[in-house]
Amino acid sequence: MMDKFALCRNQTEQDHKIRAATFYSKEDKTSGISYIVSILEDYDEAFDRLQMLCSLNQYKYKADRWIGLGCCIQSGKPVDYAVIYAEQWSFDPEMESIVSQLDKGTAKGKKRGRNDQCPCGSNKKYKKCCGKGR
C-alpha cells in the first residue's frame, strides 16, 4: 500500500495531475482506504474532494468503514488531511445513481471531455475540477 502511495506522489510531482489510490479488503468486505494526492494549494477544496471520493467509494464497495488520506504535493508531507467514515452502509437512491454513472463512464473507456461533469462527484465541470491544468 505504501508503494502505491509513493507512486501517486511521484506521478503527481512529475506531471502535476491529481492521483488517487483505493484499497478495499475483499476478505472482510467492511472497510477500505482512499489516498489522494492533489496539486491544489487550497486545503479546503482538496479536503472536499477527499470527502467526496471516500463517500463514493464507501457506497460503491458497501463498506461500513472508510478511511481517507490526502496530501497537497506542495507541502512535502505524505499526509496533510484525513477523514474517517464509520457508518453502516445503507441503500441511497441518489448515491446509487452517481456510482452507476461513474461506473458506466469508466467501463466503456470513454474519454472524459473537459465540459463533462467531474467523476469525483463535485458537480463541477471536469476542466474546473480534477482536469484543471491538464
Short mmCIF file of C-alpha atoms in Angstrom, two decimals:
data_model
loop_
_atom_site.label_atom_id
_atom_site.label_comp_id
_atom_site.label_asym_id
_atom_site.label_seq_id
_atom_site.Cartn_x
_atom_site.Cartn_y
_atom_site.Cartn_z
CA MET A 1 0.00 0.00 0.00
CA MET A 2 2.79 2.43 0.87
CA ASP A 3 4.40 1.74 -2.52
CA LYS A 4 1.17 2.75 -4.22
CA PHE A 5 1.03 5.95 -2.16
CA ALA A 6 4.62 6.77 -3.16
CA LEU A 7 3.82 6.07 -6.82
CA CYS A 8 0.88 8.50 -6.69
CA ARG A 9 3.08 11.19 -5.15
CA ASN A 10 5.88 10.67 -7.69
CA GLN A 11 3.50 10.79 -10.66
CA THR A 12 1.85 13.96 -9.36
CA GLU A 13 5.22 15.61 -8.79
CA GLN A 14 6.18 14.84 -12.41
CA ASP A 15 3.03 15.80 -14.31
CA HIS A 16 1.03 17.91 -11.78
CA LYS A 17 -2.13 15.78 -12.22
CA ILE A 18 -4.29 14.66 -9.32
CA ARG A 19 -3.80 10.99 -8.45
CA ALA A 20 -5.81 8.67 -6.24
CA ALA A 21 -5.46 5.11 -5.00
CA THR A 22 -8.16 2.97 -3.40
CA PHE A 23 -7.70 -0.16 -1.33
CA TYR A 24 -10.62 -2.38 -0.38
CA SER A 25 -10.44 -5.53 1.72
CA LYS A 26 -12.15 -8.31 -0.22
CA GLU A 27 -11.74 -10.66 2.76
CA ASP A 28 -13.75 -8.81 5.40
CA LYS A 29 -15.70 -6.58 2.95
CA THR A 30 -16.26 -3.96 5.61
CA SER A 31 -13.53 -1.37 5.14
CA GLY A 32 -11.34 0.49 2.70
CA ILE A 33 -8.85 3.30 2.28
CA SER A 34 -8.61 6.07 -0.30
CA TYR A 35 -5.49 8.17 -0.81
CA ILE A 36 -5.47 11.28 -2.97
CA VAL A 37 -2.51 13.43 -3.99
CA SER A 38 -3.52 16.90 -5.04
CA ILE A 39 -1.84 19.85 -6.70
CA LEU A 40 -4.32 22.17 -5.04
CA GLU A 41 -2.99 24.76 -2.65
CA ASP A 42 -6.49 25.27 -1.23
CA TYR A 43 -6.69 22.67 1.56
CA ASP A 44 -10.45 23.14 1.96
CA GLU A 45 -11.10 22.26 -1.70
CA ALA A 46 -8.66 19.33 -1.55
CA PHE A 47 -10.34 18.07 1.64
CA ASP A 48 -13.77 18.36 -0.01
CA ARG A 49 -12.53 16.18 -2.90
CA LEU A 50 -11.21 13.59 -0.47
CA GLN A 51 -14.56 13.51 1.32
CA MET A 52 -16.41 13.01 -1.98
CA LEU A 53 -14.02 10.26 -3.08
CA CYS A 54 -14.38 8.43 0.24
CA SER A 55 -18.13 8.80 0.31
CA LEU A 56 -18.45 7.40 -3.22
CA ASN A 57 -16.04 4.52 -2.57
CA GLN A 58 -17.67 3.62 0.74
CA TYR A 59 -21.02 3.43 -1.02
CA LYS A 60 -19.69 1.63 -4.11
CA TYR A 61 -17.98 -1.12 -2.08
CA LYS A 62 -20.80 -1.27 0.51
CA ALA A 63 -18.31 -0.79 3.32
CA ASP A 64 -19.15 0.17 6.89
CA ARG A 65 -15.82 1.92 7.48
CA TRP A 66 -13.72 4.03 5.12
CA ILE A 67 -10.55 5.98 5.77
CA GLY A 68 -9.43 8.82 3.54
CA LEU A 69 -5.91 10.23 3.45
CA GLY A 70 -4.84 13.17 1.34
CA CYS A 71 -1.89 15.37 0.69
CA CYS A 72 -1.10 18.51 -1.24
CA ILE A 73 2.10 17.93 -3.15
CA GLN A 74 3.43 21.38 -2.25
CA SER A 75 3.61 20.53 1.47
CA GLY A 76 6.09 17.68 1.04
CA LYS A 77 4.28 15.68 3.74
CA PRO A 78 2.84 12.22 2.99
CA VAL A 79 -0.49 13.15 4.66
CA ASP A 80 -1.96 16.61 5.18
CA TYR A 81 -5.56 15.74 5.98
CA ALA A 82 -7.68 12.71 6.80
CA VAL A 83 -11.29 11.66 7.14
CA ILE A 84 -12.96 8.60 8.67
CA TYR A 85 -16.42 7.35 7.78
CA ALA A 86 -17.84 4.81 10.22
CA GLU A 87 -21.49 4.49 9.28
CA GLN A 88 -23.22 1.23 8.43
CA TRP A 89 -23.81 1.01 4.68
CA SER A 90 -27.41 1.54 3.55
CA PHE A 91 -29.05 1.93 0.18
CA ASP A 92 -29.33 5.50 -1.10
CA PRO A 93 -31.01 6.11 -4.49
CA GLU A 94 -29.03 9.30 -5.15
CA MET A 95 -25.67 7.65 -4.41
CA GLU A 96 -26.69 4.60 -6.44
CA SER A 97 -27.31 6.84 -9.43
CA ILE A 98 -23.99 8.67 -9.07
CA VAL A 99 -21.96 5.48 -8.65
CA SER A 100 -23.77 3.87 -11.58
CA GLN A 101 -22.98 6.84 -13.84
CA LEU A 102 -19.33 6.83 -12.80
CA ASP A 103 -19.00 3.08 -13.40
CA LYS A 104 -20.56 3.38 -16.86
CA GLY A 105 -18.11 6.11 -17.88
CA THR A 106 -15.05 4.11 -16.88
CA ALA A 107 -16.28 0.71 -18.04
CA LYS A 108 -16.63 1.85 -21.64
CA GLY A 109 -13.24 3.53 -21.62
CA LYS A 110 -14.87 6.65 -23.00
CA LYS A 111 -12.63 9.70 -22.80
CA ARG A 112 -13.96 12.34 -20.48
CA GLY A 113 -14.46 15.72 -22.13
CA ARG A 114 -13.39 18.94 -20.45
CA ASN A 115 -17.02 20.11 -20.25
CA ASP A 116 -18.33 16.82 -18.82
CA GLN A 117 -19.23 16.56 -15.16
CA CYS A 118 -16.23 15.64 -13.00
CA PRO A 119 -16.19 11.97 -11.90
CA CYS A 120 -15.21 12.89 -8.34
CA GLY A 121 -18.82 13.91 -7.61
CA SER A 122 -18.18 17.63 -7.04
CA ASN A 123 -20.87 18.62 -9.57
CA LYS A 124 -18.29 20.85 -11.27
CA LYS A 125 -17.12 20.61 -14.85
CA TYR A 126 -14.09 18.37 -15.27
CA LYS A 127 -11.99 21.30 -16.54
CA LYS A 128 -12.76 23.29 -13.36
CA CYS A 129 -12.09 20.36 -11.02
CA CYS A 130 -9.87 17.27 -11.44
CA GLY A 131 -8.98 18.20 -15.04
CA LYS A 132 -7.62 21.59 -14.01
CA GLY A 133 -4.20 22.15 -15.52
CA ARG A 134 -4.40 19.24 -17.97
#
